Amino acid sequence: MILKDTIVALATASGVGAIAVVRLSGPAALTIANDCFSSIKAHKSLLDQKSHTLHLGHFMADKRVIDQVLISVFKNPHSYTGEDTIEISCHGSLYIQQEIIQVLLQKGARMADPGEFTLRAFINGKLDLSQAEAVADLISSDSEASHQIAMQQMRGGFSNEIQLLRDQLINFASLIELELDFAEEDVEFADRTEFKKLVARIQMVLKRLIDSFAVGNVIKNGIPVAIVGEPNVGKSTLLNSLLNEERAIVSDIAGTTRDTIEDEMIIDGVSYRFIDTAGIRETEDVVESIGIQKTFEKISQAQVVIYLVDLTKHSLQNTKYQTELESIKNKFPLKQLIVIGNKADKVNKETLQQLTNEIPELISISAKSKEGVEHLTNELTKRVNIGALNNQDTIVTNSRHYDALLKALNEINKVDEAILNQVSSDLMAIDIRETLYYFGLITGEVTNDDLLGNIFANFCIGK
């Protein structure tokens, strides 16, 4: 990786806007920018200016004025990348953006690779690796919950926990390693009782972080909610009502939905991915059968299942719905299941009360008139486990971190067994080193070019 040159990229989204920001970072950033800058105050040089200052002037291509710009100066090490950094705020014309970048390239900069500014921040010690990865999550966050998790990780909440465990384990590891130098004298420098307490604490924290991934992953990607039921009970109408748009085709003809339809919405700061599925029934239609098969696939992938029934079928005990409902409960016993009675506007109060007595957990709504839909969204918020988020606990959302945590737990479990079985220090030291290795993978103490390349290739150019 070449990190001693100067890089340039558009830092704002591509396209026309009121303004655009071009970012320049590296050892020659100040010199290159100064060569292209003509201050509104005569004879001002960017080289002589203090860090974190703004300067109004014109961006020049030789003697030709390209635009009036505002230049921000950040001198190393007090910048995002830890290098000399210049940010050029110009008007948002595509032509102006490209002209400025082309001039900077001609002056000796090169185009930045995806995530290269953040990569340099990591290499220069401005961020650890988990914080750097959180930058990408923050940029892509589309709900309050995913934003909150990314901000907590970017501020170092997750890496601080791991670093603390790593530091404590290193202290004991050094004592274990010291014992190896005095193996013939059969001495113990590491207090095994205290060491066992530390190992138990590490196991507890790792298990909590691993368990949090189930919550973090769905919050980051949207909580999948499958809307299922018999044909023509109003599943597509409910989807449209939740989204407040005509997303799915609605028809009185049973079996209209042959494939799954998905869309997202945010409820109380959490993103939900609603999935309208084909009606569950016996059919000889080949295409509809495939759709029903996909329905069960989506149920298996969903965290919450909304089972919709038609309240106009007065005695629900005489319908096939109970058989299907029990089938879903038996196949997916751990799924959050919400039973919704639709078409409440077509049922009188006495019948509705009878049905509620038959199914106490029933929530009655009218998807068509949106009556009761707010009750459903409130129920969704109750059912989804985001307690850890509300408690400001550390939540793992990154699959790479999750994998490293699983492997670290496996290794620390071996250390626990070694202490219990009074295994020799040299064998115990191997498992301790492996645990430290996986901790280091998370925070970035252990890296290689391939790992960094894979992580930062997913970033947008300019960040």
mmCIF file with all atom_site columns, N, CA, C and O in Angstrom, residues 7 20 165 167 186-187 217 224 243 276-277 290 308 321 333 341-342 366 399 407 422 427:
data_model
loop_
_atom_site.group_PDB
_atom_site.id
_atom_site.type_symbol
_atom_site.label_atom_id
_atom_site.label_alt_id
_atom_site.label_comp_id
_atom_site.label_asym_id
_atom_site.label_entity_id
_atom_site.label_seq_id
_atom_site.pdbx_PDB_ins_code
_atom_site.Cartn_x
_atom_site.Cartn_y
_atom_site.Cartn_z
_atom_site.occupancy
_atom_site.B_iso_or_equiv
_atom_site.pdbx_formal_charge
_atom_site.auth_seq_id
_atom_site.auth_comp_id
_atom_site.auth_asym_id
_atom_site.auth_atom_id
_atom_site.pdbx_PDB_model_num
ATOM 1  N N  . ILE A 1 7   ? -3.526  12.074  -2.025 1.00 0.00 ? 7   ILE A N  1
ATOM 2  C CA . ILE A 1 7   ? -4.725  11.552  -2.684 1.00 0.00 ? 7   ILE A CA 1
ATOM 3  C C  . ILE A 1 7   ? -5.816  12.608  -2.724 1.00 0.00 ? 7   ILE A C  1
ATOM 4  O O  . ILE A 1 7   ? -5.862  13.521  -1.897 1.00 0.00 ? 7   ILE A O  1
ATOM 5  N N  . ALA A 1 20  ? -20.214 21.347  -3.329 1.00 0.00 ? 20  ALA A N  1
ATOM 6  C CA . ALA A 1 20  ? -19.515 20.073  -3.321 1.00 0.00 ? 20  ALA A CA 1
ATOM 7  C C  . ALA A 1 20  ? -18.223 20.270  -2.555 1.00 0.00 ? 20  ALA A C  1
ATOM 8  O O  . ALA A 1 20  ? -17.716 21.386  -2.447 1.00 0.00 ? 20  ALA A O  1
ATOM 9  N N  . LEU A 1 165 ? -10.121 -6.048  27.994 1.00 0.00 ? 165 LEU A N  1
ATOM 10 C CA . LEU A 1 165 ? -9.928  -7.481  28.195 1.00 0.00 ? 165 LEU A CA 1
ATOM 11 C C  . LEU A 1 165 ? -8.547  -7.908  27.701 1.00 0.00 ? 165 LEU A C  1
ATOM 12 O O  . LEU A 1 165 ? -7.861  -8.717  28.337 1.00 0.00 ? 165 LEU A O  1
ATOM 13 N N  . ASP A 1 167 ? -5.790  -6.082  27.410 1.00 0.00 ? 167 ASP A N  1
ATOM 14 C CA . ASP A 1 167 ? -4.730  -5.585  28.290 1.00 0.00 ? 167 ASP A CA 1
ATOM 15 C C  . ASP A 1 167 ? -4.611  -6.443  29.552 1.00 0.00 ? 167 ASP A C  1
ATOM 16 O O  . ASP A 1 167 ? -3.505  -6.768  29.998 1.00 0.00 ? 167 ASP A O  1
ATOM 17 N N  . ASP A 1 186 ? 10.034  -24.938 38.622 1.00 0.00 ? 186 ASP A N  1
ATOM 18 C CA . ASP A 1 186 ? 8.634   -25.222 38.977 1.00 0.00 ? 186 ASP A CA 1
ATOM 19 C C  . ASP A 1 186 ? 8.027   -24.115 39.853 1.00 0.00 ? 186 ASP A C  1
ATOM 20 O O  . ASP A 1 186 ? 7.538   -24.362 40.965 1.00 0.00 ? 186 ASP A O  1
ATOM 21 N N  . VAL A 1 187 ? 8.053   -22.869 39.330 1.00 0.00 ? 187 VAL A N  1
ATOM 22 C CA . VAL A 1 187 ? 7.457   -21.742 40.055 1.00 0.00 ? 187 VAL A CA 1
ATOM 23 C C  . VAL A 1 187 ? 6.274   -21.198 39.276 1.00 0.00 ? 187 VAL A C  1
ATOM 24 O O  . VAL A 1 187 ? 6.180   -21.354 38.053 1.00 0.00 ? 187 VAL A O  1
ATOM 25 N N  . ASN A 1 217 ? -27.477 -7.372  14.177 1.00 0.00 ? 217 ASN A N  1
ATOM 26 C CA . ASN A 1 217 ? -27.537 -7.691  12.747 1.00 0.00 ? 217 ASN A CA 1
ATOM 27 C C  . ASN A 1 217 ? -28.869 -7.301  12.136 1.00 0.00 ? 217 ASN A C  1
ATOM 28 O O  . ASN A 1 217 ? -28.925 -6.745  11.039 1.00 0.00 ? 217 ASN A O  1
ATOM 29 N N  . PRO A 1 224 ? -36.739 -8.241  9.690  1.00 0.00 ? 224 PRO A N  1
ATOM 30 C CA . PRO A 1 224 ? -37.653 -8.853  8.716  1.00 0.00 ? 224 PRO A CA 1
ATOM 31 C C  . PRO A 1 224 ? -38.968 -9.284  9.370  1.00 0.00 ? 224 PRO A C  1
ATOM 32 O O  . PRO A 1 224 ? -38.971 -9.959  10.396 1.00 0.00 ? 224 PRO A O  1
ATOM 33 N N  . LEU A 1 243 ? -47.092 0.891   4.598  1.00 0.00 ? 243 LEU A N  1
ATOM 34 C CA . LEU A 1 243 ? -46.149 1.709   3.829  1.00 0.00 ? 243 LEU A CA 1
ATOM 35 C C  . LEU A 1 243 ? -46.751 3.026   3.365  1.00 0.00 ? 243 LEU A C  1
ATOM 36 O O  . LEU A 1 243 ? -46.043 3.917   2.897  1.00 0.00 ? 243 LEU A O  1
ATOM 37 N N  . ASP A 1 276 ? -44.637 -9.211  2.074  1.00 0.00 ? 276 ASP A N  1
ATOM 38 C CA . ASP A 1 276 ? -45.974 -9.701  1.718  1.00 0.00 ? 276 ASP A CA 1
ATOM 39 C C  . ASP A 1 276 ? -45.801 -11.028 0.995  1.00 0.00 ? 276 ASP A C  1
ATOM 40 O O  . ASP A 1 276 ? -45.045 -11.132 0.028  1.00 0.00 ? 276 ASP A O  1
ATOM 41 N N  . THR A 1 277 ? -46.475 -12.065 1.472  1.00 0.00 ? 277 THR A N  1
ATOM 42 C CA . THR A 1 277 ? -46.260 -13.415 0.943  1.00 0.00 ? 277 THR A CA 1
ATOM 43 C C  . THR A 1 277 ? -47.520 -13.949 0.261  1.00 0.00 ? 277 THR A C  1
ATOM 44 O O  . THR A 1 277 ? -48.618 -13.413 0.429  1.00 0.00 ? 277 THR A O  1
ATOM 45 N N  . ILE A 1 290 ? -45.301 -22.620 -5.901 1.00 0.00 ? 290 ILE A N  1
ATOM 46 C CA . ILE A 1 290 ? -43.943 -22.107 -5.701 1.00 0.00 ? 290 ILE A CA 1
ATOM 47 C C  . ILE A 1 290 ? -43.969 -20.897 -4.771 1.00 0.00 ? 290 ILE A C  1
ATOM 48 O O  . ILE A 1 290 ? -43.125 -20.742 -3.893 1.00 0.00 ? 290 ILE A O  1
ATOM 49 N N  . LEU A 1 308 ? -52.367 -13.188 9.518  1.00 0.00 ? 308 LEU A N  1
ATOM 50 C CA . LEU A 1 308 ? -53.584 -12.427 9.253  1.00 0.00 ? 308 LEU A CA 1
ATOM 51 C C  . LEU A 1 308 ? -54.764 -13.374 9.044  1.00 0.00 ? 308 LEU A C  1
ATOM 52 O O  . LEU A 1 308 ? -54.648 -14.365 8.307  1.00 0.00 ? 308 LEU A O  1
ATOM 53 N N  . TYR A 1 321 ? -57.652 -21.810 9.442  1.00 0.00 ? 321 TYR A N  1
ATOM 54 C CA . TYR A 1 321 ? -56.580 -20.938 9.933  1.00 0.00 ? 321 TYR A CA 1
ATOM 55 C C  . TYR A 1 321 ? -55.893 -21.544 11.160 1.00 0.00 ? 321 TYR A C  1
ATOM 56 O O  . TYR A 1 321 ? -54.676 -21.437 11.323 1.00 0.00 ? 321 TYR A O  1
ATOM 57 N N  . PRO A 1 333 ? -41.038 -22.442 16.613 1.00 0.00 ? 333 PRO A N  1
ATOM 58 C CA . PRO A 1 333 ? -41.472 -22.139 17.987 1.00 0.00 ? 333 PRO A CA 1
ATOM 59 C C  . PRO A 1 333 ? -40.830 -20.889 18.585 1.00 0.00 ? 333 PRO A C  1
ATOM 60 O O  . PRO A 1 333 ? -41.364 -20.316 19.532 1.00 0.00 ? 333 PRO A O  1
ATOM 61 N N  . GLY A 1 341 ? -56.561 -9.856  13.257 1.00 0.00 ? 341 GLY A N  1
ATOM 62 C CA . GLY A 1 341 ? -57.866 -10.064 12.643 1.00 0.00 ? 341 GLY A CA 1
ATOM 63 C C  . GLY A 1 341 ? -58.191 -8.875  11.752 1.00 0.00 ? 341 GLY A C  1
ATOM 64 O O  . GLY A 1 341 ? -58.332 -7.752  12.249 1.00 0.00 ? 341 GLY A O  1
ATOM 65 N N  . ASN A 1 342 ? -58.296 -9.106  10.460 1.00 0.00 ? 342 ASN A N  1
ATOM 66 C CA . ASN A 1 342 ? -58.525 -8.021  9.504  1.00 0.00 ? 342 ASN A CA 1
ATOM 67 C C  . ASN A 1 342 ? -60.011 -7.905  9.144  1.00 0.00 ? 342 ASN A C  1
ATOM 68 O O  . ASN A 1 342 ? -60.793 -8.814  9.380  1.00 0.00 ? 342 ASN A O  1
ATOM 69 N N  . SER A 1 366 ? -58.577 -2.851  10.577 1.00 0.00 ? 366 SER A N  1
ATOM 70 C CA . SER A 1 366 ? -59.099 -2.766  9.216  1.00 0.00 ? 366 SER A CA 1
ATOM 71 C C  . SER A 1 366 ? -57.957 -2.211  8.362  1.00 0.00 ? 366 SER A C  1
ATOM 72 O O  . SER A 1 366 ? -57.659 -1.017  8.424  1.00 0.00 ? 366 SER A O  1
ATOM 73 N N  . SER A 1 399 ? -20.156 -8.856  10.990 1.00 0.00 ? 399 SER A N  1
ATOM 74 C CA . SER A 1 399 ? -19.981 -10.313 10.946 1.00 0.00 ? 399 SER A CA 1
ATOM 75 C C  . SER A 1 399 ? -18.518 -10.710 11.146 1.00 0.00 ? 399 SER A C  1
ATOM 76 O O  . SER A 1 399 ? -18.229 -11.791 11.675 1.00 0.00 ? 399 SER A O  1
ATOM 77 N N  . LYS A 1 407 ? -14.321 -17.204 17.856 1.00 0.00 ? 407 LYS A N  1
ATOM 78 C CA . LYS A 1 407 ? -13.035 -17.905 17.919 1.00 0.00 ? 407 LYS A CA 1
ATOM 79 C C  . LYS A 1 407 ? -12.280 -17.562 19.199 1.00 0.00 ? 407 LYS A C  1
ATOM 80 O O  . LYS A 1 407 ? -11.621 -18.426 19.801 1.00 0.00 ? 407 LYS A O  1
ATOM 81 N N  . GLN A 1 422 ? -4.970  -28.174 35.414 1.00 0.00 ? 422 GLN A N  1
ATOM 82 C CA . GLN A 1 422 ? -3.590  -27.902 35.800 1.00 0.00 ? 422 GLN A CA 1
ATOM 83 C C  . GLN A 1 422 ? -2.601  -28.260 34.693 1.00 0.00 ? 422 GLN A C  1
ATOM 84 O O  . GLN A 1 422 ? -1.576  -28.890 34.919 1.00 0.00 ? 422 GLN A O  1
ATOM 85 N N  . LEU A 1 427 ? 1.720   -25.132 27.370 1.00 0.00 ? 427 LEU A N  1
ATOM 86 C CA . LEU A 1 427 ? 0.537   -25.458 26.577 1.00 0.00 ? 427 LEU A CA 1
ATOM 87 C C  . LEU A 1 427 ? -0.549  -24.387 26.763 1.00 0.00 ? 427 LEU A C  1
ATOM 88 O O  . LEU A 1 427 ? -1.246  -24.011 25.816 1.00 0.00 ? 427 LEU A O  1
#
